XYZ file of C-alpha atoms in Angstrom:
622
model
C 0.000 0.000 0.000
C 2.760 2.316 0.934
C 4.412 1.649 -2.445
C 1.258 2.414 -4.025
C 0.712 5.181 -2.543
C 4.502 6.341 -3.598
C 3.408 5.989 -7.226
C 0.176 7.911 -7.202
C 1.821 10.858 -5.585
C 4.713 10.520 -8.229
C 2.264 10.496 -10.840
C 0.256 13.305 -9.941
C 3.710 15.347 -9.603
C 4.459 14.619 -12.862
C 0.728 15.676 -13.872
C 1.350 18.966 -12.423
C 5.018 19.358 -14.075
C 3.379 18.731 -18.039
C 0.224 21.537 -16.773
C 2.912 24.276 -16.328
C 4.868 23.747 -19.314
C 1.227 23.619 -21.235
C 0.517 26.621 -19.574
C 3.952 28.440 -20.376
C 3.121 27.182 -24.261
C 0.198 28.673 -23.894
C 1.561 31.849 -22.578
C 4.127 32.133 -25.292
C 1.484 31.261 -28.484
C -0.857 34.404 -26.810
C 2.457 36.771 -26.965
C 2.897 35.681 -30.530
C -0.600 35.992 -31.334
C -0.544 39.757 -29.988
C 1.576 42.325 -32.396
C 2.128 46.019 -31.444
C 3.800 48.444 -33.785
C 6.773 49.810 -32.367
C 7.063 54.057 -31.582
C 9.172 56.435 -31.347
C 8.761 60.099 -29.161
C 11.014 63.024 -28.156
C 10.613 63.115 -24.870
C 12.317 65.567 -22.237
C 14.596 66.973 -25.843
C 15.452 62.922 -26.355
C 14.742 60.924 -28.749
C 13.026 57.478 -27.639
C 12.682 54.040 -29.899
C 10.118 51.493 -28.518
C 10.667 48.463 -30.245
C 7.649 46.683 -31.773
C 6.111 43.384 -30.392
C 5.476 40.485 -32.369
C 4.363 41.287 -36.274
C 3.805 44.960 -35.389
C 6.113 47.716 -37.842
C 9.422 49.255 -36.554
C 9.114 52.716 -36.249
C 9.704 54.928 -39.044
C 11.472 58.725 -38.248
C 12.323 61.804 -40.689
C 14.282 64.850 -40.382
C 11.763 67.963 -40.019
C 12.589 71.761 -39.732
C 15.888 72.597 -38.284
C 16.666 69.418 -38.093
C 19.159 66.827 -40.002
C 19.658 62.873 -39.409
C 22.567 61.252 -40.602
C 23.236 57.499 -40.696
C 26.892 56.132 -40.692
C 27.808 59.531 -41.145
C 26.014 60.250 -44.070
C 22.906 62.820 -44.320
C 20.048 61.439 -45.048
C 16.714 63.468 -46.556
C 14.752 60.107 -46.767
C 12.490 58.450 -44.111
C 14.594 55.484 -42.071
C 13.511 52.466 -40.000
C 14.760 53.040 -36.432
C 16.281 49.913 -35.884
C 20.039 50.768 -35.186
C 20.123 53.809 -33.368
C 23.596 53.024 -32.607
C 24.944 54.460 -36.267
C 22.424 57.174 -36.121
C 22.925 60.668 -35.255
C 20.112 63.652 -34.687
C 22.297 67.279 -35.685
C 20.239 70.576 -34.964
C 20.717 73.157 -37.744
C 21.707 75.845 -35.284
C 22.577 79.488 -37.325
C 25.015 82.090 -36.526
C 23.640 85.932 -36.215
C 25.063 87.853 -39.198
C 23.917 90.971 -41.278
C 23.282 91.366 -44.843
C 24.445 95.226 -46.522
C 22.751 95.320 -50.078
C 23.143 98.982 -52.377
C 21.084 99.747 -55.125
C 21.337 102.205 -57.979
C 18.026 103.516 -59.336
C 17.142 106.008 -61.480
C 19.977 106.423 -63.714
C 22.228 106.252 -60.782
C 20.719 109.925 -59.001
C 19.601 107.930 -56.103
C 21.235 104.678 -53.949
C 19.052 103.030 -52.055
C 20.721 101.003 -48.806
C 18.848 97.463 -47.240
C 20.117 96.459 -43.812
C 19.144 93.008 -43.316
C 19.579 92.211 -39.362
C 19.404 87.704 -38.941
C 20.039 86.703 -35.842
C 21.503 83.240 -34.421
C 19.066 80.866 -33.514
C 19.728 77.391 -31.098
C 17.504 74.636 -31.816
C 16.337 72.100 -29.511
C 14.458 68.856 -30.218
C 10.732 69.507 -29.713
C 8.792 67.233 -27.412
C 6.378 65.038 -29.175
C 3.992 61.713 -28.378
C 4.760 58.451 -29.330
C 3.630 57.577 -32.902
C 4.941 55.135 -35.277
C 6.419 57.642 -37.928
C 7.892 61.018 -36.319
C 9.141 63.735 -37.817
C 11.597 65.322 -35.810
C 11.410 69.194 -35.675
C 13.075 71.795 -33.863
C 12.150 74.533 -31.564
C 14.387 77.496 -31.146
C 15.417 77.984 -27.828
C 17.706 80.829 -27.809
C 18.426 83.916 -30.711
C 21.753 85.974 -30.415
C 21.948 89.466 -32.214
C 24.492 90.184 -34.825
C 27.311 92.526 -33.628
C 26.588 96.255 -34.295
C 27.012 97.263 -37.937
C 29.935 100.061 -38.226
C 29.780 102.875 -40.487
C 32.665 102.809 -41.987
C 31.613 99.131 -43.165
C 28.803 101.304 -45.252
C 31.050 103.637 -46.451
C 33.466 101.141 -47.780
C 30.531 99.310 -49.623
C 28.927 102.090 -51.020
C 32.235 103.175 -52.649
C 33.203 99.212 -53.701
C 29.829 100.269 -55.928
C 31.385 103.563 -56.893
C 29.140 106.017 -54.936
C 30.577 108.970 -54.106
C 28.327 111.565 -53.985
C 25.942 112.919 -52.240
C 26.212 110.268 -49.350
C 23.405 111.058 -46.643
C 25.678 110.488 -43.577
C 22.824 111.022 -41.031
C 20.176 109.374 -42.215
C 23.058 106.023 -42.320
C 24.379 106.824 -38.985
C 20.496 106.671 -37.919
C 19.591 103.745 -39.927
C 22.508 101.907 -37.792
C 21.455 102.325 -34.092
C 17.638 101.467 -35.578
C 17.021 98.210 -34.110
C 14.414 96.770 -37.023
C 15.471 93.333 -38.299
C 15.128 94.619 -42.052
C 14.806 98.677 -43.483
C 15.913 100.070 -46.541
C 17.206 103.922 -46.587
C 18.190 106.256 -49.588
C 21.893 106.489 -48.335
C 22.935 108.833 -51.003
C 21.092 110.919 -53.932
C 22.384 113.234 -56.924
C 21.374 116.521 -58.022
C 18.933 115.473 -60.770
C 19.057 118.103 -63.474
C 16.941 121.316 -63.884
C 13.654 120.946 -66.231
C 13.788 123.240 -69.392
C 11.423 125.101 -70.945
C 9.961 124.960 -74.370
C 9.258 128.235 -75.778
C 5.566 128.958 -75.481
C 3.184 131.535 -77.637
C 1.013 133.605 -75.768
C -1.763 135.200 -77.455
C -3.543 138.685 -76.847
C -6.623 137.182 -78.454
C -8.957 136.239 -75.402
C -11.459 139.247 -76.013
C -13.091 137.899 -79.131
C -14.373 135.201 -77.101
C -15.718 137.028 -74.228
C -19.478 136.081 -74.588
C -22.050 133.711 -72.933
C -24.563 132.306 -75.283
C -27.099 132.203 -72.511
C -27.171 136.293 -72.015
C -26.451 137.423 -75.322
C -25.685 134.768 -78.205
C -24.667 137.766 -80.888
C -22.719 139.470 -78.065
C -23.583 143.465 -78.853
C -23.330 143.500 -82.483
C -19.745 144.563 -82.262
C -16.431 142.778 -83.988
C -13.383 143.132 -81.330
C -10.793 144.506 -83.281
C -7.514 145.848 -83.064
C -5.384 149.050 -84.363
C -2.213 148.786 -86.184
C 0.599 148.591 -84.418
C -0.910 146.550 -81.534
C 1.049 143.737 -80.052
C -1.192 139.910 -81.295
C 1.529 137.538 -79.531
C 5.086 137.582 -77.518
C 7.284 134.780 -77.778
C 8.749 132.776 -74.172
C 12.412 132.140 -75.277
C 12.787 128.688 -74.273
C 15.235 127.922 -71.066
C 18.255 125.158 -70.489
C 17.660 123.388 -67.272
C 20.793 122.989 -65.353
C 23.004 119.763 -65.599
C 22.722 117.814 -62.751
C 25.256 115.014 -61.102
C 24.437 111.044 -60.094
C 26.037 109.519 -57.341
C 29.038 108.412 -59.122
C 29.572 112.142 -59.869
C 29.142 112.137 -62.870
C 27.341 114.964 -64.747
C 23.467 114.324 -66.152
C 22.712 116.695 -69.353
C 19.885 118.061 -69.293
C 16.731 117.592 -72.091
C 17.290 120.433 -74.943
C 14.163 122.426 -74.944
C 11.511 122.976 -77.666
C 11.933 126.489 -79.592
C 9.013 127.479 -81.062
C 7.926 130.545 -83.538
C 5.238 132.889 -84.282
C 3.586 131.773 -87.217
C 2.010 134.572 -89.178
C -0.047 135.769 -92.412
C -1.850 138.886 -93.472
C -2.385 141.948 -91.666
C 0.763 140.367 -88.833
C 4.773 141.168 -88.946
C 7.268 140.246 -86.294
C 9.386 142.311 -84.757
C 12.461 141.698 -82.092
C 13.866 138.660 -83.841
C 10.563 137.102 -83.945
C 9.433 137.226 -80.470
C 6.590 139.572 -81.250
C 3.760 139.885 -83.650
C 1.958 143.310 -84.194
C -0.734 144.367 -86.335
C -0.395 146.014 -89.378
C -3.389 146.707 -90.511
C -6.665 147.560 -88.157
C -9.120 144.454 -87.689
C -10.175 140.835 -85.844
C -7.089 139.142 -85.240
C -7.531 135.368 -85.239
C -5.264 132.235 -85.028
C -6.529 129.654 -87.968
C -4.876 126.512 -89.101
C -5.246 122.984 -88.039
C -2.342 121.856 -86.326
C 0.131 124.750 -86.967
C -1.936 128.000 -85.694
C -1.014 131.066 -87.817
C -2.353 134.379 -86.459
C -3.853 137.052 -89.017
C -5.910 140.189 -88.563
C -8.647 139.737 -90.558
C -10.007 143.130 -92.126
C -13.770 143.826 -91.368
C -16.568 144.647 -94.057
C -19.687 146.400 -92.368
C -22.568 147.079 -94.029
C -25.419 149.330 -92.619
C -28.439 148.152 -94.502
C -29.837 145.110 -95.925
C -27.886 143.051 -98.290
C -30.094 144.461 -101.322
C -30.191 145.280 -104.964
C -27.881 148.870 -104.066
C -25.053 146.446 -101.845
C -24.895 143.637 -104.324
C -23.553 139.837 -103.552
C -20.657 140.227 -101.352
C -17.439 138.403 -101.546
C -14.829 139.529 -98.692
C -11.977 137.989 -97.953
C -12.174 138.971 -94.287
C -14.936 139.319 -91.535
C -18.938 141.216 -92.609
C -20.928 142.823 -90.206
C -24.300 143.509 -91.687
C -26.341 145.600 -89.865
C -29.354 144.400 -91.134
C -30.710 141.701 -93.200
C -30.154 139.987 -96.505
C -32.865 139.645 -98.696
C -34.269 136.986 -101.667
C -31.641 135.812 -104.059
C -28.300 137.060 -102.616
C -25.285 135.787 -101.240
C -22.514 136.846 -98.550
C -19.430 134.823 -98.715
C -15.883 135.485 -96.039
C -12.830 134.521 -95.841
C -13.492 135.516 -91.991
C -16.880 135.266 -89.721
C -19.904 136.659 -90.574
C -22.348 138.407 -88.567
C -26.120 139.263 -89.472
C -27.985 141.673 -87.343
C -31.309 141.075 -89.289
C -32.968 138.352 -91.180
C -31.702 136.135 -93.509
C -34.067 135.385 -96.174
C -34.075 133.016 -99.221
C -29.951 133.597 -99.566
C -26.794 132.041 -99.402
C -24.277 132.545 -96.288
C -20.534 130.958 -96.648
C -18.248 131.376 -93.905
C -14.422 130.022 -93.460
C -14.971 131.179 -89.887
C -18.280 131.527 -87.924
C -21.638 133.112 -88.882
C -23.836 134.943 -86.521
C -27.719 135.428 -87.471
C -30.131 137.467 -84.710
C -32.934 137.004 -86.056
C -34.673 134.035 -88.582
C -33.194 132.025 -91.276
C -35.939 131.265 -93.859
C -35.337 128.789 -96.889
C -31.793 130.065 -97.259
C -28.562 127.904 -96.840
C -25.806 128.467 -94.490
C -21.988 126.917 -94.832
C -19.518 127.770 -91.837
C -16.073 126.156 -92.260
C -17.061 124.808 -95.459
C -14.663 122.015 -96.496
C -13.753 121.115 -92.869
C -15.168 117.935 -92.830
C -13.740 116.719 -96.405
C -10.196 118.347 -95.872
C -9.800 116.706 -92.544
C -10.331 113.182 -93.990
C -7.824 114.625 -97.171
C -5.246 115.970 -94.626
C -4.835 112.851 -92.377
C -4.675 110.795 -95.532
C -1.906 112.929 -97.213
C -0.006 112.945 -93.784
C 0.707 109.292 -94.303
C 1.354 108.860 -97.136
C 4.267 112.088 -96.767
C 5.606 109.347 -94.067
C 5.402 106.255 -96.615
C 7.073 108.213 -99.218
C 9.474 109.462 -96.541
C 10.455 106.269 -95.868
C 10.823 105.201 -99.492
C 12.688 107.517 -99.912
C 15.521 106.707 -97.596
C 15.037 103.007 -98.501
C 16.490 103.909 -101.973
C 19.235 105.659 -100.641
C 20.187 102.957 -98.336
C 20.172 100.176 -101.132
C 21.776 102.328 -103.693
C 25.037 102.401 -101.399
C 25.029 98.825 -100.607
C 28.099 97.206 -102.690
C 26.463 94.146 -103.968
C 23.698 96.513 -105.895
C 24.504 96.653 -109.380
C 23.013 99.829 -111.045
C 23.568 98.210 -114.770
C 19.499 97.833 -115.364
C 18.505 101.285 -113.915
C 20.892 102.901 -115.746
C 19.164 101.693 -119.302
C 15.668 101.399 -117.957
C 15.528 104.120 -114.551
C 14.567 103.645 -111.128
C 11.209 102.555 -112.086
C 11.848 98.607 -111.388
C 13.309 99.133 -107.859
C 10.140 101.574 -106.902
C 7.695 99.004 -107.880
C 10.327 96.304 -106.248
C 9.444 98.423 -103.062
C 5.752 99.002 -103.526
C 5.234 95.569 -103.637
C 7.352 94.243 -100.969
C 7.631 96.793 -98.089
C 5.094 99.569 -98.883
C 2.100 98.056 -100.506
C -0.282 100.385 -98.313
C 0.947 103.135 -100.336
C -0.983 102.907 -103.536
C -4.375 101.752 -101.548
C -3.766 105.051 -99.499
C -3.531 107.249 -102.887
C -6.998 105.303 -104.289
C -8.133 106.104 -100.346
C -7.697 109.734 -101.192
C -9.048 109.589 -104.445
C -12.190 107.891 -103.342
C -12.693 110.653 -100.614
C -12.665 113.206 -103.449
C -15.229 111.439 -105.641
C -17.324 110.290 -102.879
C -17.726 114.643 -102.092
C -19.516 115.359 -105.419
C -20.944 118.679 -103.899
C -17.733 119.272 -102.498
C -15.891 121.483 -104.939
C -12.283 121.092 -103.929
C -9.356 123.674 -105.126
C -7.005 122.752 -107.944
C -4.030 121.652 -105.968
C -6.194 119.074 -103.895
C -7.006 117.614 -107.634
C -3.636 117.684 -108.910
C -1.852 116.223 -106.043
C -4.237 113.467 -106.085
C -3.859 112.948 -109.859
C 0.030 112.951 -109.547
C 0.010 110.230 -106.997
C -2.114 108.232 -108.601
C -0.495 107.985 -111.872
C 2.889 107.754 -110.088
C 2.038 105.126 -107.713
C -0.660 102.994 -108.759
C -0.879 100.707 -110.994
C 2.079 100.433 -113.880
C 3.200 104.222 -112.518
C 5.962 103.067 -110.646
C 7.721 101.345 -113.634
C 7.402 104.437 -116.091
C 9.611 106.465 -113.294
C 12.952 107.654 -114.517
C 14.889 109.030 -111.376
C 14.465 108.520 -107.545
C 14.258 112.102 -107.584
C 10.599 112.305 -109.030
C 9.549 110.148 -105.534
C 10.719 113.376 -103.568
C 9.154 115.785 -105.891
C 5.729 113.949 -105.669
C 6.730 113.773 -101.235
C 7.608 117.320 -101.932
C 4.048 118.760 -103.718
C 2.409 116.375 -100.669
C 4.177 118.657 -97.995
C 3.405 121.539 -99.457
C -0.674 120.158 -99.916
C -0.525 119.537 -96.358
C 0.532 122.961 -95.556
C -2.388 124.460 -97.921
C -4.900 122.347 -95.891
C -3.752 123.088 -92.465
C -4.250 126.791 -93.350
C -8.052 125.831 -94.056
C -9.255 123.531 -91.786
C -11.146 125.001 -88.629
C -12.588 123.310 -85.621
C -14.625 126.109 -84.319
C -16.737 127.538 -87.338
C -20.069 127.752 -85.505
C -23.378 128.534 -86.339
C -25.853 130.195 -84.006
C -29.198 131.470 -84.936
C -32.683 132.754 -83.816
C -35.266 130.690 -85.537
C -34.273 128.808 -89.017
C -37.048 127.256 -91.612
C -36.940 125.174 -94.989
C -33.280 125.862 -94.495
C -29.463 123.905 -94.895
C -27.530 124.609 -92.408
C -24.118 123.364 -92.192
C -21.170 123.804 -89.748
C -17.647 122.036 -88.952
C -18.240 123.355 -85.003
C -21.718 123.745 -83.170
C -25.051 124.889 -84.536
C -26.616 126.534 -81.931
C -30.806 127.748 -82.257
C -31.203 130.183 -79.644
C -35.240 131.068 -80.456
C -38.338 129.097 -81.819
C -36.155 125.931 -82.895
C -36.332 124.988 -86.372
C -39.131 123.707 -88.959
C -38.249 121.273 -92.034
C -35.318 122.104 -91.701
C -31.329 120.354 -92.709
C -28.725 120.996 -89.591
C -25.282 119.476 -90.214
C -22.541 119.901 -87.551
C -19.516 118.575 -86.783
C -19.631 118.947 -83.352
C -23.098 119.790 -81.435
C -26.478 120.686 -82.291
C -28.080 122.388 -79.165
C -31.903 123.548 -79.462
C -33.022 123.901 -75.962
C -35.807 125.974 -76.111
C -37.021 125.690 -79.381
C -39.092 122.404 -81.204
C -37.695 120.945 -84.075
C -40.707 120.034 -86.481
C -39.782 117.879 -89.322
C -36.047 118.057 -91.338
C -32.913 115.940 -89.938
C -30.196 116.726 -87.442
C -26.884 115.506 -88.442
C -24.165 115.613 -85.909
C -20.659 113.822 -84.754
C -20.407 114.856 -80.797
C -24.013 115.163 -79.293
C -27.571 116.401 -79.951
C -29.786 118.326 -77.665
C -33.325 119.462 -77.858
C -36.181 120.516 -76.169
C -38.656 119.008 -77.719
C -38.919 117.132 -81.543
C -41.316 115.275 -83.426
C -44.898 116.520 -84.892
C -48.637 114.980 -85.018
C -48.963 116.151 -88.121
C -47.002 113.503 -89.949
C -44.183 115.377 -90.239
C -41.130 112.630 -89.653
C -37.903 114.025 -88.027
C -34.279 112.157 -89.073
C -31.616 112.484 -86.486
C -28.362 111.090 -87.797
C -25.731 110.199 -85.212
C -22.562 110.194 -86.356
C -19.262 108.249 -84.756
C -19.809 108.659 -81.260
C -22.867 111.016 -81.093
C -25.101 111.383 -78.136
C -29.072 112.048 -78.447
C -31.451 113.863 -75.452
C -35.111 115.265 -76.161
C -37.027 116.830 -72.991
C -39.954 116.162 -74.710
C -40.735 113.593 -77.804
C -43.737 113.687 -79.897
C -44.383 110.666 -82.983
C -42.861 110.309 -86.205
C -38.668 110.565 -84.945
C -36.626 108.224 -87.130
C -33.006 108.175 -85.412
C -30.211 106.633 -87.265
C -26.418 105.328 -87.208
C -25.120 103.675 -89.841
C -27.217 100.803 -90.504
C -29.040 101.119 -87.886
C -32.437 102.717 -87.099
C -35.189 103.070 -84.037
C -38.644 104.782 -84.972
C -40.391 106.247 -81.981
C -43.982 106.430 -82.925
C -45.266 107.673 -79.169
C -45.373 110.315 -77.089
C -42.125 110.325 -74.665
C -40.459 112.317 -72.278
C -36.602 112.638 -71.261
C -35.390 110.692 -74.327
C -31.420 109.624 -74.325
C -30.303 107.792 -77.008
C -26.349 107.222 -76.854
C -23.757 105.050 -78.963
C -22.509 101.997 -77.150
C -20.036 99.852 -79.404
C -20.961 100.808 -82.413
C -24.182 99.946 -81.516
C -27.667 102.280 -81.419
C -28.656 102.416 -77.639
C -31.940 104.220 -76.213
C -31.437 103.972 -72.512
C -34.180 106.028 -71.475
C -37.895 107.102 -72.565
C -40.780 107.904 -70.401
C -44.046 107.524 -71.989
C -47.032 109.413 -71.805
């Protein structure tokens, strides 16, 4: 029994040996069947690597801001396991304070501009962070240290290394250097930029012939300001050299030559002083006419008492008429100058080359101030081109005549002709469509009478340089004859063009009026009646009843349109504005192509060009 008893007690030791090492298998299968990903954290400014557990991922670190990692002693930018920290070391990017000195030269070298740039030092220590599988280290700064004072003489030095060495603003550097801001820019040292001259200037003594208001008197008191001989018209401003100035590398800046200028004159002017006066010689209206170039003349004036009648006869004056009453059926006033009518003007003709003047009524007569403006304007700017184009051509020919590989065998038996047309068609083939331009313009003007030389000029071009012209030409010489007889066209047109020949009446009926300014209708308005201007047509207490209204700027009335059947046309040219206070049926208005009919009673009408395009933008009807 007691041996028995031995072997169940040995047995059931045994029994409990093989349960521990089951339960120690056990124990180590649950630690393999639990993973954890390993970490890493800077903790305390260190870094720490927990390993992972089981299946779980190594931690993964990378280098952040101010920070760099290097690996057996190699940098490395890339993400790395951290499984050998061993070979690894963690380098902050710590920075030493230092300044930065910078000059610039601006404006042609009159002004250098200084930039102090202040960086401090900066220490970096690793910044604190929780554990996560993939860390990017960062630092934190924990300490800056200012750069060492800047001294002036370090300035100085650079600013002449750059070859500044005048002008230097000493204070304003000596104060930029005890200014504490990290970063400022100063002008440290400026030149003496040089004077501005002065273009000679006109002045005019001319200001009285304009001293009027429409609204209180439109005819001012019947009166022509005039002058006496010998009176001074204009004085000449010599024109004035600025002085040179100096840049900051001393070195001297010329100054821009100034614009002389003279005193352009014609009839009834002379200068006197070397041309920096202009008197009278002759009594008169002194006005400045001409388009671009403005000559001043003293027109001579023409008064007559009476009517325009059977005793007076047509007049034809080449300066300004005052008539002091009215002209009657079947005559005609023409003037070089203005014209001014005190009276009626009844069943006649009226031609101005300056302004015309009527107090009282227009009836079935026609008016013409500035005649030709419109016409010669689109003649002018066409001939001014093509003076340039045949400027051009000009020196073109010169330039290839003196090259050495031209051989001059062919235009010596057959002329220049071939090396013209060579040109036309290969660098100036806008020169013969600009000749047929200006040709066009004078056959599209068939009322327009133009003078001779207009005709000629454009006759000579066009058999010159259109079509087989160019070939029949002998001699480069003809090309500045024809650029010549253009110049001198030019000059001839400038004379005659006018911006300002207005038109300002009472009342006007059955009537053609025409002006290359304003037309102005100071009374009743006007009935069936043509108004042309170039500029405005202003009605503002009158009613237009039937006719058309032509104009290029704006038109303004105060009221238009009939019941009576009586259809108005207003025409608006280029940019041309439209207002009616008060609109009655049967308006047609027109641009170009377009066309709106307004067929009811309105108020406050604006019509107004948008684009190219016909616009009403406000009507208020009845």
């Amino acid at each position: 029994m007691r041996l028995a008893n031995q072997e169940i007690e040995r047995s059931g030791s045994n029994l409990s040996f093989m349960r521990d090492i089951n339960k120690m298998i056990s124990a180590q299968k649950r630690d393999l069947d639990i993973s954890f990903d390993g970490t890493a954290e800077i903790r305390n400014g260190e870094l720490i690597i927990n390993p992972p557990q089981g299946f779980g991922k190594f931690p993964i670190i990378m280098a952040g801001e101010n920070v760099e990692i290097f690996f057996n002693g190699q940098k490395v930018d890339h993400p790395i396991i951290a499984n050998d920290m061993a070979h690894m070391r963690i380098s902050m990017q710590d920075t030493k304070p230092r300044t930065n000195l910078k000059i610039d030269l601006l404006n042609d070298n009159l002004t250098a501009n200084l930039t102090i740039e202040r960086i401090p030092g900066k220490k970096y220590a690793l910044m604190d962070c929780q554990p996560v599988n993939q860390l990017k280290i960062t630092g934190m700064c924990i300490q800056e240290e200012e750069p060492d004072p800047i001294e002036f003489n370090a300035v100085i030095n650079l600013l002449h290394e750059q070859g500044v060495i005048f002008g230097i603003d000493e204070e304003t550097i000596q104060c930029a250097l005890s200014n504490k801001e990290r970063k400022m820019a100063i002008e440290a040292a400026r030149g003496v930029a040089p004077g501005e001259s002065q273009d000679a200037t006109i002045q005019y003594n001319l200001d009285k012939e304009n001293n009027f208001e429409l609204t209180k008197n439109p005819y001012g008191d019947g009166k022509i300001y005039s002058v006496s001989t010998g009176a001074i018209l204009a004085i000449k401003i010599k024109p004035v050299m600025g002085k040179p100035g100096v840049d900051v590398k001393g070195q001297p800046i010329s100054t821009r030559k100034p614009k002389d200028a003279e005193i352009l004159i014609k009839d009834g002017v002379k200068l006197i002083n070397s041309g920096a006066a202009a008197v009278a010689t002759r009594a008169g209206r002194p006005v400045l006419e001409g388009y671009q170039n403005k000559y001043i003349s003293v027109h001579p004036v023409h008064i007559v008492e009476g009517n325009v009648d059977i005793r007076v006869g047509n007049i034809d004056f080449a300066g300004d008429i005052v008539i002091r009453g009215s002209v009657l059926d079947g005559f005609s006033v023409k003037a070089g100058g203005s014209i001014q009518v005190q009276g009626d003007v009844m069943h006649a003709f009226l031609s101005a080359h300056g302004s015309i003047s009527v107090h009282k009524k227009v009836l079935s007569s026609r008016l013409q101030a500035g005649f030709s403006t419109l016409a010669y304007k689109m003649i002018y700017k066409v001939l001014q081109k093509i003076s340039v184009r045949l400027e051009n051509m000009i020196a073109a020919i010169k330039l290839i005549k003196i090259q050495p590989a031209f051989t001059t065998t062919d235009l010596r038996q057959k002329g220049d002709g071939q090396l013209i047309q060579l040109l036309i068609d290969f660098n100036f083939k806008d020169l013969p469509k600009l000749v047929q331009n200006l040709i066009q313009i004078i056959l599209n003007e068939k009322e327009e009478k133009f003078l001779p030389f207009i005709i000629e000029t454009a006759q000579q071009l066009g058999k010159s340089l259109c079509n087989l012209g160019p070939i029949k030409i002998m001699k480069d010489s003809e090309i500045s004859d024809l650029r010549n007889k253009v110049v001198s066209a030019i000059e001839k047109i400038d004379l005659m063009i006018s911006d300002s020949a207005d038109i300002t009446l009472s009342y006007a009926q059955n009537s053609d009026i025409k002006a290359s300014g304003n037309i102005t209708i100071t009374g009743q308005g006007a009935i069936i009646s043509r108004l042309e201007a170039g500029r405005k047509i202003s009605i503002e207490q009158g009613v237009v009843r039937g006719g058309e209204l032509i104009a290029r700027e704006a038109i303004k009335v105060s009221e238009i349109g009939s019941t009576q059947d009586a259809e108005v046309k207003v025409n608006l040219m280029e940019s041309c504005s439209f207002a009616a206070g008060t609109v009655r049926p049967s308006i047609r208005i027109i641009h170009g192509s377009q066309m709106e009919i307004i067929q009811e009673m309105g108020y406050n009408l604006k019509v107004q060009i948008d684009n190219n395009r016909l616009s009403v933008i406000n009507l208020s009807l009845s």
